[in-house]
Amino acid sequence: MAGALNRALADALEADPTVLVFGEDVGPLGGVFRVTDGLAARFGDARVFDTPLAEAGIVGTAIGMAMNGLRPVVEMQFDAFAYPAFEQITSHLAKMRNRTRGRVGLPVVIRVPYGGGIGGVEHHCDSSEAYYTHTPGLRVVTPGTPDDAYRLLRDAIDSPDPVIFLEPKRRYWTKGELSTDPFAFDRALVRRPGRDVTLIAYGPMVATALETAAAAEEEGWDVEVVDLRTLAPFDDETVCASVVKTGRAVVVHEAPGFGGYGAEVAARVTERCFHHLHAPVLRVTGFDIPYPPPKLEEHHLPSVDRVLDAIARLQWDDEVVVHRA
Amino acid sequence: MARTRVPERTLLPGEEPLSLLREDGTPVDDAPLAMPDDDVLVELHRRMVIGRRFDTQATALTRQGRLAVYPSSRGQEACEVGAVLALREQDWLFPTYRDSVALVTRGVDPAGTLTLLQGGWHLGYDPYEHRVGPQCTPLATNTLHAVGFAHAARLKGEDTAALVFVGDGATSEGDTHEALNFAGVWRAPVVFLVQNNGYAISVPMSKQNAAPSLAHKGIGYGVPSVLVDGNDVAAVYAVVREALHAGGPTLIEARTYRIEAHTNADDASRYRDAAEVAAWLDRDPVDRIETYLTSRGLLDQARREAVAAEAERFAAWTRAQLNTDVVPDPDELFEHVYATRPAHLRAQAASLREELA
């Protein structure tokens, strides 16, 4: 996936001379995850460059550059390191188009490696999507596969609106083919068709959901997996079509559940699909705790077993199946 | 007044504010910067008189309920007008909420300038038409926008500089320091103008800053710094003009005073003495340039009356523009959130339309 992101950046830099890549360590080092590897050498230090270590500075100057006609793609290095930039993101990046009555759009992409599962110490593993999806004006996307990583990043850079691009860092080393499908920004995708229950996942949990679906097959459950890809704006159509078909849904994410993104998904699905539901929409999330130390993170992160348990809790019995029929 | 030589792109500001006109309106002998040309001085005066009249008019409109709030810049006209007239046409201004006089000096009309405070929309002018960013309400965040804008101009090979206004309180914010650091490292053509008016709402300078001056804050970032008398419009103009041509960043602290309260909602008598205000009224920036121009024969009674009449016309235009009730289209709520309206906002717009039908 890191390679797919690298190729997307290279292709975007090649295609559009106004695209810039900058942030802490993205130059000669190629980023701490090597996502920007080789770009500075290939495109020069006027287009790919290191900045002082200051996240508000990186985002704030990106805003000024975008006002002046450039398309910055900046890196926050780690999820929790982005918090100093929060004011620039919420007060300016997200609102500039609205404040200026559409006159000033900000085509800025903020890449945020996010989530846990890599044995990182504190402040390196937050899932901060709810902060961003709660902010109107931002598009928030997260790829679950290398293919989507490439396609979504190209779309994000082309977007006239600011995009928070959340990279599931535990999937950086996932291998996969890049397809030539048309881009599908703003659209969720059914990654695996199924009849009995919908697993709604995104980013790092897409792989977990697919693994769960495979395991559930052995139990006789035919699980559909929907990969949201774009968290905001939300693709109600794809998600609801799936839930109407299966009648059962589980939302899976790493972030704490309370006030989390899954609550929004569950509420939307309930509001729109209530008469098709055979069980309440369940959430499988991280616990409502600060991200734990590495030796405890396996207990915090949603596992295949925990998702399977949720599927079982959807009153899965013959009586219900008969009633459905 | 004691003074030191203007720093020749050295980092250290002088110990006393740089000045071209003394408080009594007489020129400083052996001034380190050249006095602006006569026509510039005359124009600076004219714009200050218009700016002040506009400011008092806006305050009056607030009392009449036409504006939700108005942060007056009365007493700071030399900063507002001197700095803005120093801009070249291609340069950009990144103002704060207190800089309405700067906006009208840049050519934004009264309605456009006051739309934010009137509540019709967040911004009432086209930033690209006037080369003026939105008036920034969060403190110091606009400094980074200015640095980014100026750096982009350089990357594009354009000869454009950015001028960003902040107040004294904003120098305590982290963004000011990140912006100075970025500007120093990138050598971005950006001028930081700190209008030190003595108070961040109610908090005085003594509780805001321990450095010898706010201009000293440039030193650690490698940004040349200047301390200027912010009530001396000739000096502000000359210093900003020079900084805009420097090809790199400059931090300017302009010492001035806010005559009115922070906004109409503030009670300044709770935190400052009437004697202090009176002392600053004696250092009025408009009086100072008038005295000088009169002594030079550049301002006579006829011209004074003509400028006053023009200021009255500007105030009348301001009243006329602001005295109409603004009824924004509720559908616009959903219009500028994204480049195109996504499904959920189309649905919410339809629902509001139905509610209002």
mmCIF file of N, CA and C in Angstrom, chain B residues 1-5 7 13-19 213 216 226-229 255 283:
data_model
loop_
_atom_site.group_PDB
_atom_site.id
_atom_site.type_symbol
_atom_site.label_atom_id
_atom_site.label_comp_id
_atom_site.label_asym_id
_atom_site.label_seq_id
_atom_site.Cartn_x
_atom_site.Cartn_y
_atom_site.Cartn_z
ATOM 1 N N MET B 1 12.696 62.875 20.914
ATOM 2 C CA MET B 1 12.598 61.466 21.267
ATOM 3 C C MET B 1 13.917 60.755 20.922
ATOM 4 N N ALA B 2 14.390 59.955 21.853
ATOM 5 C CA ALA B 2 15.612 59.196 21.565
ATOM 6 C C ALA B 2 15.307 58.132 20.535
ATOM 7 N N ARG B 3 16.266 57.798 19.748
ATOM 8 C CA ARG B 3 16.053 56.743 18.757
ATOM 9 C C ARG B 3 17.389 56.153 18.368
ATOM 10 N N THR B 4 17.305 55.034 17.714
ATOM 11 C CA THR B 4 18.533 54.405 17.230
ATOM 12 C C THR B 4 18.450 54.327 15.719
ATOM 13 N N ARG B 5 19.546 53.970 15.120
ATOM 14 C CA ARG B 5 19.564 53.833 13.664
ATOM 15 C C ARG B 5 18.611 52.710 13.237
ATOM 16 N N PRO B 7 17.643 49.417 11.661
ATOM 17 C CA PRO B 7 18.484 48.249 11.391
ATOM 18 C C PRO B 7 18.601 48.006 9.882
ATOM 19 N N PRO B 13 15.855 45.048 16.703
ATOM 20 C CA PRO B 13 15.134 46.316 16.597
ATOM 21 C C PRO B 13 15.817 47.394 17.438
ATOM 22 N N GLY B 14 15.498 48.640 17.150
ATOM 23 C CA GLY B 14 16.036 49.729 17.959
ATOM 24 C C GLY B 14 15.426 49.725 19.353
ATOM 25 N N GLU B 15 16.048 50.465 20.237
ATOM 26 C CA GLU B 15 15.530 50.502 21.606
ATOM 27 C C GLU B 15 14.284 51.373 21.700
ATOM 28 N N GLU B 16 14.223 52.377 20.851
ATOM 29 C CA GLU B 16 13.061 53.259 20.829
ATOM 30 C C GLU B 16 12.378 53.122 19.472
ATOM 31 N N PRO B 17 11.080 53.328 19.438
ATOM 32 C CA PRO B 17 10.373 53.210 18.155
ATOM 33 C C PRO B 17 10.930 54.177 17.112
ATOM 34 N N LEU B 18 11.143 53.652 15.924
ATOM 35 C CA LEU B 18 11.600 54.483 14.820
ATOM 36 C C LEU B 18 10.505 55.480 14.440
ATOM 37 N N SER B 19 10.915 56.710 14.171
ATOM 38 C CA SER B 19 9.929 57.746 13.904
ATOM 39 C C SER B 19 10.460 58.733 12.877
ATOM 40 N N SER B 213 10.887 44.021 23.660
ATOM 41 C CA SER B 213 9.816 44.508 22.780
ATOM 42 C C SER B 213 9.239 43.313 22.048
ATOM 43 N N HIS B 216 11.448 42.080 19.277
ATOM 44 C CA HIS B 216 12.535 41.162 19.618
ATOM 45 C C HIS B 216 12.195 39.710 19.277
ATOM 46 N N VAL B 226 11.854 45.409 13.295
ATOM 47 C CA VAL B 226 11.845 46.866 13.407
ATOM 48 C C VAL B 226 10.786 47.271 14.422
ATOM 49 N N LEU B 227 11.135 48.233 15.246
ATOM 50 C CA LEU B 227 10.169 48.825 16.169
ATOM 51 C C LEU B 227 9.855 50.219 15.642
ATOM 52 N N VAL B 228 8.575 50.482 15.434
ATOM 53 C CA VAL B 228 8.209 51.752 14.825
ATOM 54 C C VAL B 228 7.121 52.436 15.653
ATOM 55 N N ASP B 229 7.099 53.744 15.602
ATOM 56 C CA ASP B 229 6.031 54.508 16.252
ATOM 57 C C ASP B 229 4.758 54.316 15.434
ATOM 58 N N ARG B 255 4.007 50.565 17.774
ATOM 59 C CA ARG B 255 3.457 50.940 19.082
ATOM 60 C C ARG B 255 2.338 51.951 18.888
ATOM 61 N N ARG B 283 -1.575 62.117 21.585
ATOM 62 C CA ARG B 283 -0.589 61.652 20.591
ATOM 63 C C ARG B 283 -1.299 61.232 19.305
#
